[in-house]
Coordinates of C-alpha atoms in Angstrom, one line a residue:
M1 CA 113.6 11.7 -23.0
H2 CA 112.4 9.0 -20.6
Q3 CA 109.2 7.2 -21.5
D4 CA 107.6 8.2 -18.2
T5 CA 108.2 11.9 -19.2
V6 CA 106.6 11.2 -22.6
R7 CA 103.5 9.7 -20.8
A8 CA 103.4 12.6 -18.4
T9 CA 103.7 15.4 -20.9
A10 CA 102.0 14.1 -24.1
F11 CA 99.0 16.1 -25.0
A12 CA 99.1 16.7 -28.7
M13 CA 101.6 16.6 -31.6
P14 CA 104.4 17.6 -31.8
L15 CA 105.3 16.4 -28.3
T16 CA 107.5 19.3 -27.3
S17 CA 105.5 22.0 -29.1
P18 CA 101.8 21.0 -29.5
A19 CA 99.8 22.6 -32.3
Y20 CA 97.2 23.8 -29.8
P21 CA 97.2 24.3 -26.0
V22 CA 95.2 22.6 -23.2
G23 CA 91.8 24.2 -22.7
P24 CA 89.4 25.5 -21.6
Y25 CA 88.6 27.1 -24.9
R26 CA 86.8 30.4 -24.5
F27 CA 85.4 32.4 -27.4
R28 CA 84.6 36.1 -27.0
N29 CA 82.5 38.2 -29.5
R30 CA 81.8 35.1 -31.6
E31 CA 79.6 36.2 -34.5
Y32 CA 77.3 33.8 -36.4
L33 CA 75.5 34.1 -39.7
I34 CA 73.2 31.0 -39.8
I35 CA 70.9 30.4 -42.8
T36 CA 68.5 27.5 -42.4
Y37 CA 67.3 25.9 -45.6
R38 CA 65.2 23.0 -46.9
T39 CA 67.0 20.4 -48.9
D40 CA 66.5 17.0 -50.6
P41 CA 65.5 14.5 -47.8
K42 CA 66.9 11.5 -49.7
K43 CA 70.3 13.0 -50.0
L44 CA 70.2 14.2 -46.4
R45 CA 69.4 10.7 -45.1
S46 CA 72.3 9.2 -47.0
L47 CA 74.8 11.5 -45.1
V48 CA 73.5 11.3 -41.5
P49 CA 75.0 8.3 -39.7
E50 CA 73.0 6.0 -37.5
P51 CA 72.0 6.0 -34.6
L52 CA 71.3 9.7 -35.3
E53 CA 67.9 10.3 -36.8
L54 CA 66.6 13.2 -39.0
S55 CA 63.9 15.4 -37.7
E56 CA 63.3 17.5 -40.8
P57 CA 65.0 17.9 -44.2
L58 CA 66.8 21.0 -43.0
V59 CA 70.4 22.2 -43.1
K60 CA 72.0 25.1 -41.3
F61 CA 74.7 26.8 -43.3
E62 CA 76.9 28.6 -40.8
F63 CA 79.5 31.3 -41.1
I64 CA 81.3 32.0 -37.8
R65 CA 83.7 34.9 -37.1
M66 CA 86.0 34.2 -34.1
P67 CA 88.2 37.2 -33.4
D68 CA 89.2 36.2 -29.9
S69 CA 89.5 32.5 -29.0
T70 CA 91.7 31.1 -26.3
G71 CA 94.7 29.2 -27.8
F72 CA 93.3 29.3 -31.3
G73 CA 93.6 32.9 -32.2
D74 CA 91.6 34.9 -34.7
Y75 CA 89.9 33.0 -37.4
T76 CA 86.7 32.4 -39.4
E77 CA 84.8 29.1 -40.0
S78 CA 82.0 27.9 -42.3
G79 CA 80.1 24.7 -42.7
Q80 CA 76.9 22.7 -42.7
V81 CA 75.1 21.5 -39.6
I82 CA 72.1 19.2 -39.7
P83 CA 69.2 19.1 -37.1
V84 CA 68.9 15.6 -35.7
T85 CA 67.6 13.6 -32.8
F86 CA 69.6 11.1 -30.7
R87 CA 67.6 8.8 -28.4
G88 CA 64.8 11.2 -28.3
R89 CA 66.9 14.4 -27.7
K90 CA 67.0 17.2 -30.2
G91 CA 70.5 18.3 -31.3
S92 CA 72.7 19.0 -34.3
Y93 CA 75.1 17.0 -36.4
T94 CA 78.1 18.7 -37.9
H95 CA 78.4 17.5 -41.5
C96 CA 81.4 19.6 -42.7
M97 CA 83.5 22.6 -41.7
F98 CA 86.0 24.8 -43.4
L99 CA 88.4 27.3 -41.7
N100 CA 91.6 29.2 -42.2
D101 CA 93.6 28.5 -39.1
H102 CA 95.7 25.4 -38.3
P103 CA 95.5 25.1 -34.5
P104 CA 91.7 24.8 -34.4
I105 CA 91.8 22.4 -37.4
A106 CA 94.2 20.1 -35.6
G107 CA 92.6 20.5 -32.2
G108 CA 89.1 20.2 -33.5
R109 CA 89.8 17.0 -35.4
E110 CA 92.0 15.4 -32.7
L111 CA 90.0 16.3 -29.5
W112 CA 86.4 16.3 -30.6
G113 CA 86.3 14.9 -34.1
F114 CA 85.2 18.1 -35.9
P115 CA 85.2 17.4 -39.7
K116 CA 87.5 20.4 -40.5
K117 CA 89.3 21.2 -43.7
L118 CA 91.5 24.2 -44.7
A119 CA 89.7 26.8 -46.8
S120 CA 89.1 30.6 -46.8
P121 CA 85.7 31.6 -45.3
T122 CA 84.8 35.3 -44.5
L123 CA 82.1 37.0 -42.6
R124 CA 81.7 40.8 -42.8
T125 CA 79.3 43.7 -43.0
E126 CA 79.0 45.4 -46.3
T127 CA 76.9 48.6 -45.7
D128 CA 73.4 47.2 -45.0
T129 CA 74.2 43.6 -45.7
L130 CA 75.8 40.8 -43.7
V131 CA 77.9 38.8 -46.2
G132 CA 79.4 35.3 -45.7
T133 CA 81.7 33.7 -48.4
L134 CA 83.5 30.4 -48.6
D135 CA 86.4 29.8 -51.1
Y136 CA 88.2 26.5 -51.5
G137 CA 91.4 27.5 -53.0
P138 CA 90.6 30.1 -55.7
V139 CA 87.0 28.7 -56.2
R140 CA 84.0 30.3 -54.6
V141 CA 81.7 27.5 -53.2
A142 CA 79.2 29.4 -51.0
T143 CA 77.8 33.0 -50.8
A144 CA 75.3 34.0 -48.1
T145 CA 73.7 37.4 -47.7
M146 CA 71.3 38.7 -45.0
G147 CA 69.8 42.1 -44.3
Y148 CA 71.7 43.6 -41.4
K149 CA 69.7 43.5 -38.1
H150 CA 66.3 43.9 -39.7
G151 CA 64.5 42.5 -36.6
A152 CA 65.3 41.3 -33.1
A153 CA 65.2 37.6 -32.6
D154 CA 63.6 35.7 -29.7
L155 CA 66.5 35.5 -27.3
S156 CA 65.0 32.8 -25.2
A157 CA 64.7 30.5 -28.3
V158 CA 68.3 31.3 -29.2
K159 CA 69.5 30.4 -25.7
S160 CA 67.6 27.2 -25.9
S161 CA 69.2 26.3 -29.1
F162 CA 72.7 26.9 -27.6
A163 CA 71.8 24.4 -24.8
E164 CA 71.0 21.5 -27.2
P165 CA 73.6 18.8 -27.6
N166 CA 75.9 18.7 -30.7
F167 CA 77.2 15.5 -32.4
L168 CA 80.3 14.6 -34.3
L169 CA 81.6 11.5 -36.1
K170 CA 85.2 11.2 -34.9
I171 CA 87.4 9.1 -37.1
I172 CA 91.1 8.4 -36.5
P173 CA 92.9 5.7 -38.5
H174 CA 95.4 3.2 -37.2
V175 CA 99.0 3.2 -38.5
D176 CA 98.0 0.4 -40.9
G177 CA 95.2 2.5 -42.4
T178 CA 92.3 0.7 -40.7
P179 CA 90.0 2.7 -38.4
R180 CA 91.3 2.8 -34.8
I181 CA 88.7 5.3 -33.5
C182 CA 85.2 5.6 -35.0
E183 CA 82.9 7.2 -32.5
L184 CA 79.8 9.4 -32.2
V185 CA 80.8 12.2 -29.9
E186 CA 78.5 14.6 -28.0
Y187 CA 79.6 18.0 -26.9
H188 CA 78.0 21.1 -25.4
L189 CA 78.5 24.9 -25.4
E190 CA 78.8 26.3 -21.9
D191 CA 78.8 29.6 -20.0
V192 CA 77.0 31.2 -22.9
D193 CA 76.7 35.0 -22.7
L194 CA 74.3 36.0 -25.5
R195 CA 75.1 39.6 -26.6
G196 CA 72.5 39.9 -29.3
A197 CA 70.5 38.1 -32.0
W198 CA 68.7 39.3 -35.1
T199 CA 66.7 38.1 -38.1
G200 CA 66.3 39.4 -41.6
P201 CA 65.8 38.4 -45.3
A202 CA 68.5 36.1 -46.6
A203 CA 69.8 34.3 -49.6
L204 CA 72.3 31.4 -50.1
N205 CA 74.1 30.3 -53.2
L206 CA 76.1 27.0 -53.3
C207 CA 78.4 25.9 -56.1
S208 CA 79.7 22.4 -56.9
H209 CA 83.2 21.5 -55.9
A210 CA 84.9 18.1 -55.9
L211 CA 86.6 18.6 -52.5
A212 CA 84.1 21.0 -50.9
P213 CA 80.8 19.3 -51.9
V214 CA 78.5 21.6 -50.0
A215 CA 76.2 21.8 -53.0
E216 CA 75.4 18.1 -52.7
L217 CA 72.8 19.3 -50.2
P218 CA 71.0 21.7 -52.6
V219 CA 69.1 24.8 -51.4
L220 CA 65.4 24.2 -52.2
E221 CA 64.0 26.9 -49.9
V222 CA 65.5 29.4 -47.4
V223 CA 63.5 28.9 -44.2
S224 CA 65.1 31.5 -41.8
A225 CA 68.3 33.5 -41.1
M226 CA 69.9 34.4 -37.8
H227 CA 72.7 36.8 -36.9
I228 CA 74.1 36.1 -33.4
V229 CA 76.9 37.5 -31.2
A230 CA 77.9 35.6 -28.1
D231 CA 80.7 34.7 -25.7
L232 CA 80.9 31.0 -24.9
T233 CA 83.1 28.1 -23.9
L234 CA 83.5 25.1 -26.1
A235 CA 83.4 22.1 -23.7
L236 CA 85.2 18.8 -24.3
G237 CA 83.1 15.9 -25.4
K238 CA 82.0 12.4 -24.5
V239 CA 81.6 9.2 -26.5
V240 CA 77.9 8.2 -26.9
H241 CA 78.3 5.5 -29.5
D242 CA 81.3 3.3 -30.5
Y243 CA 81.0 2.1 -34.1
L244 CA 83.9 -0.4 -33.6
A245 CA 82.4 -2.0 -30.5
K246 CA 80.8 -5.5 -30.8
S247 CA 77.1 -5.3 -31.0
E248 CA 74.2 -7.7 -31.0
P249 CA 73.1 -8.8 -34.5
R250 CA 69.8 -7.5 -35.7
D251 CA 66.8 -9.7 -35.6
L252 CA 67.2 -11.6 -38.8
K253 CA 63.7 -13.1 -38.6
G254 CA 62.2 -9.6 -38.2
R255 CA 64.2 -8.3 -41.2
I256 CA 63.1 -11.2 -43.4
H257 CA 59.5 -10.6 -42.4
A258 CA 59.8 -6.9 -43.2
F259 CA 61.3 -7.6 -46.6
A260 CA 58.5 -10.1 -47.3
E261 CA 55.9 -7.4 -46.7

């Protein structure tokens, strides 16, 4: 194969049979269970990278059922999302994600920088309860329950939340093991068709695990729960901060003065 052909056809690995197709990436009947909870602010601050800033000590634990996604198939996802601000704009930072399908794991990591790992999440309705579970191997690490459609949610508020920016820390190493890409990526959800949204009583239990450390952000108080069904397109992202770019040193005099105080 001529190198010009390589350059013209290269999109993802493997070269002649990529793990995922070229977008756009459209999701239909995407179903969410999102439980927002209050956690330890000190632990939260230690996990959110600058220049993102925390707005409140809150975490959103999400279970997402995706039965119809372009190029990615039928799968389920779970993870922790943290409300943040970036240069005065409200948004969300994805801290960790666990899912059961290889193409969106590969595509999510390589294209956007989603922090995805292989696991076994589920989202289902059990009689009068919406139930989300996350297993890492044979070990249960998260269980969420919510009363099924107890009350209608404010659709305008839900639509506004979908319009907010989302942030990811994309890390790709060089062949020698040093970081080749280390960037803060911003992406948006587009063409959102909100089919419904509901609230209800909820509970969330997290268990410690060495490789799925969701319990490192403990549940101090469940603040709210949301059940959402929507169609949407996952847009590609843009780099808003390059951690490997040369930057101006901080004002040393100002830092010394601050320490003296």
